[in-house]
mmCIF file of C-alpha atoms in Angstrom:
data_model
loop_
_atom_site.group_PDB
_atom_site.id
_atom_site.type_symbol
_atom_site.label_atom_id
_atom_site.label_comp_id
_atom_site.label_asym_id
_atom_site.label_seq_id
_atom_site.Cartn_x
_atom_site.Cartn_y
_atom_site.Cartn_z
ATOM 1 C CA MET A 1 -10.028 5.472 -10.320
ATOM 2 C CA LEU A 2 -12.622 3.132 -8.840
ATOM 3 C CA GLN A 3 -11.415 3.881 -5.303
ATOM 4 C CA ASN A 4 -11.771 0.311 -4.035
ATOM 5 C CA PHE A 5 -9.184 0.949 -1.360
ATOM 6 C CA PRO A 6 -9.921 -2.015 0.951
ATOM 7 C CA GLN A 7 -9.624 -4.429 -1.996
ATOM 8 C CA ASN A 8 -6.515 -2.598 -3.238
ATOM 9 C CA TYR A 9 -4.914 -2.918 0.186
ATOM 10 C CA ASP A 10 -5.409 -6.689 0.137
ATOM 11 C CA ALA A 11 -4.107 -6.956 -3.431
ATOM 12 C CA PHE A 12 -0.943 -5.011 -2.574
ATOM 13 C CA ILE A 13 -0.293 -7.267 0.420
ATOM 14 C CA GLN A 14 -0.388 -10.266 -1.900
ATOM 15 C CA ALA A 15 1.775 -8.545 -4.525
ATOM 16 C CA LEU A 16 4.363 -7.569 -1.921
ATOM 17 C CA THR A 17 4.734 -11.167 -0.799
ATOM 18 C CA LEU A 18 5.868 -11.917 -4.345
ATOM 19 C CA GLU A 19 7.992 -8.775 -4.873
ATOM 20 C CA PRO A 20 9.015 -7.340 -1.506
ATOM 21 C CA LYS A 21 11.617 -4.957 -2.985
ATOM 22 C CA ASN A 22 9.330 -3.196 -5.446
ATOM 23 C CA ALA A 23 9.177 0.491 -4.416
ATOM 24 C CA LYS A 24 6.128 1.217 -6.575
ATOM 25 C CA LEU A 25 4.153 -1.487 -4.788
ATOM 26 C CA TRP A 26 5.172 -0.083 -1.397
ATOM 27 C CA TYR A 27 4.125 3.410 -2.465
ATOM 28 C CA ASN A 28 0.772 2.191 -3.750
ATOM 29 C CA GLN A 29 0.205 0.168 -0.595
ATOM 30 C CA SER A 30 0.950 3.315 1.383
ATOM 31 C CA MET A 31 -1.742 5.205 -0.514
ATOM 32 C CA ALA A 32 -4.239 2.378 -0.007
ATOM 33 C CA SER A 33 -3.354 2.339 3.703
ATOM 34 C CA ARG A 34 -3.867 6.067 3.933
ATOM 35 C CA PHE A 35 -7.311 5.956 2.348
ATOM 36 C CA THR A 36 -8.404 3.093 4.611
ATOM 37 C CA MET A 37 -7.389 5.083 7.722
ATOM 38 C CA ARG A 38 -4.310 2.967 8.501
ATOM 39 C CA PHE A 39 -2.062 5.985 9.030
ATOM 40 C CA GLY A 40 0.717 4.234 10.933
ATOM 41 C CA GLN A 41 0.894 1.518 8.305
ATOM 42 C CA ALA A 42 0.899 4.157 5.554
ATOM 43 C CA LEU A 43 3.922 5.837 7.127
ATOM 44 C CA ARG A 44 5.819 2.545 7.441
ATOM 45 C CA ASP A 45 4.979 1.649 3.827
ATOM 46 C CA ILE A 46 6.147 4.971 2.407
ATOM 47 C CA GLU A 47 9.374 4.746 4.416
ATOM 48 C CA ARG A 48 9.915 1.295 2.945
ATOM 49 C CA ALA A 49 9.281 2.656 -0.561
ATOM 50 C CA ILE A 50 11.896 5.352 -0.067
#
């Protein structure tokens, strides 16, 4: 809701180092990547979530 996407992106990177198999984290990282104009990374993240 606050749309702090650059901070969210960094937080999801840290969370994924702790839980690399969590699909919800990968999806959320994909959305944060998308909104910070990292489109290639967003695609890789969503593929990983699936």
